[in-house]
mmCIF file of C-alpha atoms and ligand atoms in Angstrom:
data_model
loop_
_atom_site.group_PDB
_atom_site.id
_atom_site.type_symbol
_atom_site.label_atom_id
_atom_site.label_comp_id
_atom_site.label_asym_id
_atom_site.label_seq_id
_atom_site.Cartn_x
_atom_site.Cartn_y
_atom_site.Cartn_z
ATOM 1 C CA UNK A 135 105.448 89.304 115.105
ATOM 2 C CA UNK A 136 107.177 90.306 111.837
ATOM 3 C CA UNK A 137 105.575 92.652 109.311
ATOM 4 C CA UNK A 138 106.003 92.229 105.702
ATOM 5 C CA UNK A 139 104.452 94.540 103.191
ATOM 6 C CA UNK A 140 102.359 92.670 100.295
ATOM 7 C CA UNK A 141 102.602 94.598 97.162
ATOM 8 C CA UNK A 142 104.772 95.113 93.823
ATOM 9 C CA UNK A 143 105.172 98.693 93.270
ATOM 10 C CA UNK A 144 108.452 99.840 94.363
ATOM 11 C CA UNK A 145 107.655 103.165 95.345
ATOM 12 C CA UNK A 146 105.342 101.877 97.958
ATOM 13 C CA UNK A 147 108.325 99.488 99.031
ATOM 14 C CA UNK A 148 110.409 102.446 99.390
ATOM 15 C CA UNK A 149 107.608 104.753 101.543
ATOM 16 C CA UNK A 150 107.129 101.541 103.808
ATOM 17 C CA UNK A 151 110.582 101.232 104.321
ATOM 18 C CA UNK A 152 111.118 104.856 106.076
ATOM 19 C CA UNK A 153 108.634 103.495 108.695
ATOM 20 C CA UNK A 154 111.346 101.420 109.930
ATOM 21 C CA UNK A 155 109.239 98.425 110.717
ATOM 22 C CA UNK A 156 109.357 96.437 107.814
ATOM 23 C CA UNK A 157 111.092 92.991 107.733
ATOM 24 C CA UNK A 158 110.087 91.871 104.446
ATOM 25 C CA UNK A 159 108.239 91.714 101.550
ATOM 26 C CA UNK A 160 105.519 89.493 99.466
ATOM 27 C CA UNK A 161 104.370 89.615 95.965
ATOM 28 C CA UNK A 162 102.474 87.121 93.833
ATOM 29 C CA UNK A 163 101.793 87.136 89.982
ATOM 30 C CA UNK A 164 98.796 89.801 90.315
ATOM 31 C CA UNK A 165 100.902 92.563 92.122
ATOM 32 C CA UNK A 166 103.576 92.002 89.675
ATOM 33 C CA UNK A 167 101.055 92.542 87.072
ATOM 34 C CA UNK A 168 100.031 95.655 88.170
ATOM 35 C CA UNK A 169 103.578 97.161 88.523
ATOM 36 C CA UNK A 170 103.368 96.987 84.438
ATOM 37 C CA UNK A 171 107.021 95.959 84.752
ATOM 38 C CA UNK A 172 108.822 92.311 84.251
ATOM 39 C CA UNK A 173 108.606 90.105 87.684
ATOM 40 C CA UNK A 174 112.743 90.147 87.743
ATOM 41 C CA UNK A 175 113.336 94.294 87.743
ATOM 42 C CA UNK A 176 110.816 94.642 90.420
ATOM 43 C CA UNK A 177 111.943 91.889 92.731
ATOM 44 C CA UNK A 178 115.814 92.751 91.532
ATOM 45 C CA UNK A 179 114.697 96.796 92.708
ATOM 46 C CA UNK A 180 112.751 95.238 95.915
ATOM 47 C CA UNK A 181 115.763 93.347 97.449
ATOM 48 C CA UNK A 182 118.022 97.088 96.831
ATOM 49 C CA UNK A 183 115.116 98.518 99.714
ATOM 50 C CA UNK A 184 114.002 96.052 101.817
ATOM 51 C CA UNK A 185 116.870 94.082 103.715
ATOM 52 C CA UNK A 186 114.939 91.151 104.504
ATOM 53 C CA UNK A 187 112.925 88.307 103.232
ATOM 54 C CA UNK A 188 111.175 88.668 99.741
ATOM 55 C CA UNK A 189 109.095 86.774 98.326
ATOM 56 C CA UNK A 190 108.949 86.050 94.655
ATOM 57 C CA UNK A 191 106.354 83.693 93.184
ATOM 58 C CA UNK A 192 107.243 80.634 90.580
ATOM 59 C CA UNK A 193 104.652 81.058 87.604
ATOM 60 C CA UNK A 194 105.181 77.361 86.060
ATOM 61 C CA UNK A 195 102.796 75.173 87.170
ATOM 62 C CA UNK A 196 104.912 71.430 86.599
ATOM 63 C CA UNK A 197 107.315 70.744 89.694
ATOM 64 C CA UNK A 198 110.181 70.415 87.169
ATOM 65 C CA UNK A 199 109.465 73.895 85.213
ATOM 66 C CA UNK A 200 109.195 75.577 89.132
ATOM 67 C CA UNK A 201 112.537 74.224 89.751
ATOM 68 C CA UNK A 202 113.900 76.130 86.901
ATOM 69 C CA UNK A 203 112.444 79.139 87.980
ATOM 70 C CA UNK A 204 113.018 78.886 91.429
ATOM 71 C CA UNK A 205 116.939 78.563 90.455
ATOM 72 C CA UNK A 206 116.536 82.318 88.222
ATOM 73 C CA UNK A 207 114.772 83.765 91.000
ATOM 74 C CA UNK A 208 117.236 82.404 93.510
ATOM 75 C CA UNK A 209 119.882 84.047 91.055
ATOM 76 C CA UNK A 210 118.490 87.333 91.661
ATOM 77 C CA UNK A 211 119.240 87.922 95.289
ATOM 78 C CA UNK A 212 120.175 86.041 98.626
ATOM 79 C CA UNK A 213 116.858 87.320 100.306
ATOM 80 C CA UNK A 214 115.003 85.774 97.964
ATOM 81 C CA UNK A 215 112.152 83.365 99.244
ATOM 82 C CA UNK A 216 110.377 80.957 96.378
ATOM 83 C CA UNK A 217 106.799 81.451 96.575
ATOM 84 C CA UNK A 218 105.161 78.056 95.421
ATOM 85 C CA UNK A 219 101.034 77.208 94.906
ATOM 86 C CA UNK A 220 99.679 74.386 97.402
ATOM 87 C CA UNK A 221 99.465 72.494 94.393
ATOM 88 C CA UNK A 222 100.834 68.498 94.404
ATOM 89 C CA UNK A 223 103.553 69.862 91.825
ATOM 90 C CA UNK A 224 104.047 73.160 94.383
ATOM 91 C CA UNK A 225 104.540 71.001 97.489
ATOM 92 C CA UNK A 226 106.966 68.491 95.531
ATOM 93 C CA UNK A 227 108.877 71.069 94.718
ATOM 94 C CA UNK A 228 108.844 72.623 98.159
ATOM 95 C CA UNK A 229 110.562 69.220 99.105
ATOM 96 C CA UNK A 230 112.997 69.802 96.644
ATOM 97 C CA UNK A 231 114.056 73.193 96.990
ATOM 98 C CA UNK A 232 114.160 72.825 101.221
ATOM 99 C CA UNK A 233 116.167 70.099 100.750
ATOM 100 C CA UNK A 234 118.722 72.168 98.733
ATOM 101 C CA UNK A 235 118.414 74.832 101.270
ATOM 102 C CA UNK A 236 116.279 77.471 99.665
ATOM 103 C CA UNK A 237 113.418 79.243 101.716
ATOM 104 C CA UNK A 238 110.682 79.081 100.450
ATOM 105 C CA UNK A 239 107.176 80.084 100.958
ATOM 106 C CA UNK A 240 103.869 78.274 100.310
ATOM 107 C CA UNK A 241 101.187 80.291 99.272
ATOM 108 C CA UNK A 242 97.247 79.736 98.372
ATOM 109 C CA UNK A 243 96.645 77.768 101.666
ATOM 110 C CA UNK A 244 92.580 77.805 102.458
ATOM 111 C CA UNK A 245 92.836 74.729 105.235
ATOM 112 C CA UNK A 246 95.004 72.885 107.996
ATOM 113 C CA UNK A 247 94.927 70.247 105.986
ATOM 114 C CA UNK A 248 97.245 72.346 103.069
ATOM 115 C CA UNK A 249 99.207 73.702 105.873
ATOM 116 C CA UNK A 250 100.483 70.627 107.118
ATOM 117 C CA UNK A 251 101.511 69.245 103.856
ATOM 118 C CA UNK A 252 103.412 72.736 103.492
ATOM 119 C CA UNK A 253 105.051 71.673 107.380
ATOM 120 C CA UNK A 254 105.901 68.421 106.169
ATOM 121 C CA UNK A 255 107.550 69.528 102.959
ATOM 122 C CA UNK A 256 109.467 71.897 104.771
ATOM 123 C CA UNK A 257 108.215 75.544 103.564
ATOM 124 C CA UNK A 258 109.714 78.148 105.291
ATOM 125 C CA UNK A 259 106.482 79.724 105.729
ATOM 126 C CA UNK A 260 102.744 79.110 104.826
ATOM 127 C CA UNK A 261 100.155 81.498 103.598
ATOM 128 C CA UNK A 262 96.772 81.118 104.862
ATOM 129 C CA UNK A 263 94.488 83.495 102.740
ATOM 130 C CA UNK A 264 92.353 84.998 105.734
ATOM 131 C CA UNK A 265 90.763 87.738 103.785
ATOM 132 C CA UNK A 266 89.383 85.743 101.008
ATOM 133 C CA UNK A 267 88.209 82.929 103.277
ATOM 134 C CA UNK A 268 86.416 85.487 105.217
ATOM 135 C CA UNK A 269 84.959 86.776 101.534
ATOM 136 C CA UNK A 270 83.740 83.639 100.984
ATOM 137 C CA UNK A 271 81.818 83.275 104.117
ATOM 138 C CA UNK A 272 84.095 81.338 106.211
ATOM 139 C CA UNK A 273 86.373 82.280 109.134
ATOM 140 C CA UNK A 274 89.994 83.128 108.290
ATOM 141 C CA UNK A 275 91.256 83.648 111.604
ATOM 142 C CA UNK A 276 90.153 80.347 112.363
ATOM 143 C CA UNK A 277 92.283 79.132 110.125
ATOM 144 C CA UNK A 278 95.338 80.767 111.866
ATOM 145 C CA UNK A 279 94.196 79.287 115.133
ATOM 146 C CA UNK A 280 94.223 76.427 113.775
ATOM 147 C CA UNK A 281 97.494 76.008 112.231
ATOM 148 C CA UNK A 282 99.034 77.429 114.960
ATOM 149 C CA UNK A 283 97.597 74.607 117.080
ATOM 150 C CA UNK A 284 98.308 71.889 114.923
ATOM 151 C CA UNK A 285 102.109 73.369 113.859
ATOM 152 C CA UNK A 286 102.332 73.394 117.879
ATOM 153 C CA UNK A 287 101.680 69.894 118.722
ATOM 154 C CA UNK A 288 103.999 68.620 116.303
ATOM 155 C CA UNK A 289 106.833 70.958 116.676
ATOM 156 C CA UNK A 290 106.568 72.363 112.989
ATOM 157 C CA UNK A 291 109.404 75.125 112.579
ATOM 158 C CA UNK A 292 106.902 76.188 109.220
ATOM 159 C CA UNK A 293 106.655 79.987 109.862
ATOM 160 C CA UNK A 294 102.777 80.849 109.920
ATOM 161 C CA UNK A 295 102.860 84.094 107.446
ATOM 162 C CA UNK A 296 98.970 85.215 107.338
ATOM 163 C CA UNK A 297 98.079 86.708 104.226
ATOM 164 C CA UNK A 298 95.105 88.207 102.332
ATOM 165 C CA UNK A 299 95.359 90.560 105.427
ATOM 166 C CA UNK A 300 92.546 93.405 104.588
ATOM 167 C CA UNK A 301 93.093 95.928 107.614
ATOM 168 C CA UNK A 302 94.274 96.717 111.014
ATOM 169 C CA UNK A 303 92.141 94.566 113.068
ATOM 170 C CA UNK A 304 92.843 91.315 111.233
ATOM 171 C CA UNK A 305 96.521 92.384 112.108
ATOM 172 C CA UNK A 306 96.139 92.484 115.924
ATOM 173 C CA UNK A 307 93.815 89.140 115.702
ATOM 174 C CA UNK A 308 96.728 87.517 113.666
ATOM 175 C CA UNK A 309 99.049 88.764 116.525
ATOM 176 C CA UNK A 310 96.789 87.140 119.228
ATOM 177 C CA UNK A 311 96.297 83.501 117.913
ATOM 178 C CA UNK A 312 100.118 83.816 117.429
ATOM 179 C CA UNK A 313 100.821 84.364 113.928
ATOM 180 C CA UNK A 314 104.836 84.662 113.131
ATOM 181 C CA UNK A 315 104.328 87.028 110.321
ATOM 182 C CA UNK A 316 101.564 89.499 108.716
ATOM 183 C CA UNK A 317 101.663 90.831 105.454
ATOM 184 C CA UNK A 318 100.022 93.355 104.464
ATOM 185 C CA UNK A 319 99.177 96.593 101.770
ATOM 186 C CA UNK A 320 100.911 99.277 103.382
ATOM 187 C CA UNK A 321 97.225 101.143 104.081
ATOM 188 C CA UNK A 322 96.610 98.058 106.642
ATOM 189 C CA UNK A 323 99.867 98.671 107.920
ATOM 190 C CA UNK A 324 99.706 102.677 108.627
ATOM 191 C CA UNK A 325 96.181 101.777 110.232
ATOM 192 C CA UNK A 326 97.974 100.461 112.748
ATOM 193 C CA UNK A 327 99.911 103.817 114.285
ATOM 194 C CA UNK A 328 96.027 105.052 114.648
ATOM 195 C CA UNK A 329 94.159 106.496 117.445
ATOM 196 C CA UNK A 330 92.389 109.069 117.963
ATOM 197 C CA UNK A 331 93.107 109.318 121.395
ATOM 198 C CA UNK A 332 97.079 108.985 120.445
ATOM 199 C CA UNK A 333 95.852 112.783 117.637
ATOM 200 C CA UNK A 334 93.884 114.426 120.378
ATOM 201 C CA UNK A 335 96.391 113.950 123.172
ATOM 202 C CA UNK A 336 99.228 115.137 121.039
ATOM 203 C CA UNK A 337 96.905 118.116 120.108
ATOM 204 C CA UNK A 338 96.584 118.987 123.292
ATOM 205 C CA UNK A 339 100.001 118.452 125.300
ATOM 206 C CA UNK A 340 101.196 120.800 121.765
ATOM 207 C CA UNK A 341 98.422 123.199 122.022
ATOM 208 C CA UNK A 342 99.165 123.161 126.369
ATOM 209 C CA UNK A 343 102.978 123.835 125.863
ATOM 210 C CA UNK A 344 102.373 126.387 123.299
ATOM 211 C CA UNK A 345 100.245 128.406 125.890
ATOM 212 C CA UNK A 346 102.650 128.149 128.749
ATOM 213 C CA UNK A 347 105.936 128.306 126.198
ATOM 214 C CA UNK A 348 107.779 131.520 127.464
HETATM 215 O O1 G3P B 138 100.052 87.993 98.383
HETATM 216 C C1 G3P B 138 99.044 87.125 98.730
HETATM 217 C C2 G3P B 138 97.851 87.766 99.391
HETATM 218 O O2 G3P B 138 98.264 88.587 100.447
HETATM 219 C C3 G3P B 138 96.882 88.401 98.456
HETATM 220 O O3 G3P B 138 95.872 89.090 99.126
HETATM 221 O O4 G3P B 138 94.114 90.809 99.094
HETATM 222 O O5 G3P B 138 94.686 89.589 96.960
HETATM 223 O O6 G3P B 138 93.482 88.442 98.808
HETATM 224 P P1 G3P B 138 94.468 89.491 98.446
#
């Protein structure tokens, strides 16, 4: 399973990437926002940290004005990954941009339904929003399960990236139902190196070795 972290502010980019197990990154229009810097510096300063896939989202919302974007973006960097609404413009342009070669990654996906359009457009990835489905009272993991299955029985190579992830536990449930990718804030993501059996036992072989330590 690959790990990407989901935010915009640089210095968390740069803190995740001394954990050693990031592969890439995801931002949309509200992380951007909250870096209080333009969408192009951040991604430009990203793609200097993170050697991997990043995703950068189109703000237009006509297929022809995405385009445009997606070709600045695509300027910026050759990790660069457009990140496209599930939209009938967004999935048009999908079409257009995979057939020119250019990864890109469908994002706002609440059903199978979206995700197969996504598959048959050729996205590089989909993102199913688990967290806000499970908000709204429905089952977001579900919604992996599902894709999986159905991106299974017809051979989709559309990379399953689950988003919206909230903490550690939709993480391992993403990595069961078979998920390729997680992203995540990086506090979901340092949940994961917890136990407390993992802090005790180190404790103790420390506190053990100290006593016998001649
Ligand atoms: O980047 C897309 C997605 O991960 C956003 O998550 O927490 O705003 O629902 P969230």
């Amino acid at each position: 399973m690959q790990i990407f972290v989901d935010t915009g502010l640089v210095e968390e980019i740069r803190e995740a990437a001394k954990l050693g197990i990031i592969d890439g990154v995801t931002t949309n229009p509200s992380l951007i926002a909250k870096s209080g810097r333009s969408l192009k510096d951040v991604i430009e300063e990203i793609c200097s940290i993170i050697d991997g896939p990043i995703s950068a989202e189109v703000i237009a919302i006509e297929k022809e004005a995405m385009l445009l974007e997606a070709a600045e973006l695509s300027k910026i960097h050759d990790n660069i990954v457009i990140k496209l609404p599930l939209t009938e413009d967004g999935i048009a342009a999908c079409k257009v941009l995979s057939a020119q070669g250019v990864k890109t990654n469908v994002t706002l996906c609440f059903s199978s339904n979206q995700a197969i359009l996504a598959a048959k457009a050729g996205a590089t990835y989909i993102s199913p929003f688990i967290g806000r489905l499970d908000d709204n009272g429905h089952d977001g993991m579900a919604l992996i399960e599902e894709i999986r299955a159905v991106y299974d029985i017809y051979g989709y190579q559309t990379q399953v990236l689950a988003a919206s992830v909230r903490h550690a536990t939709h993480i391992r449930d993403c990595g069961l139902v078979g998920a390729d990718v997680i992203t995540a804030p990086l506090k979901a993501i340092k949940l994961m190196y917890k136990h407390p059996l993992t802090e005790n036992g180190l404790k103790a072989f420390l506190s053990d070795y100290a006593k016998s330590a001649k």
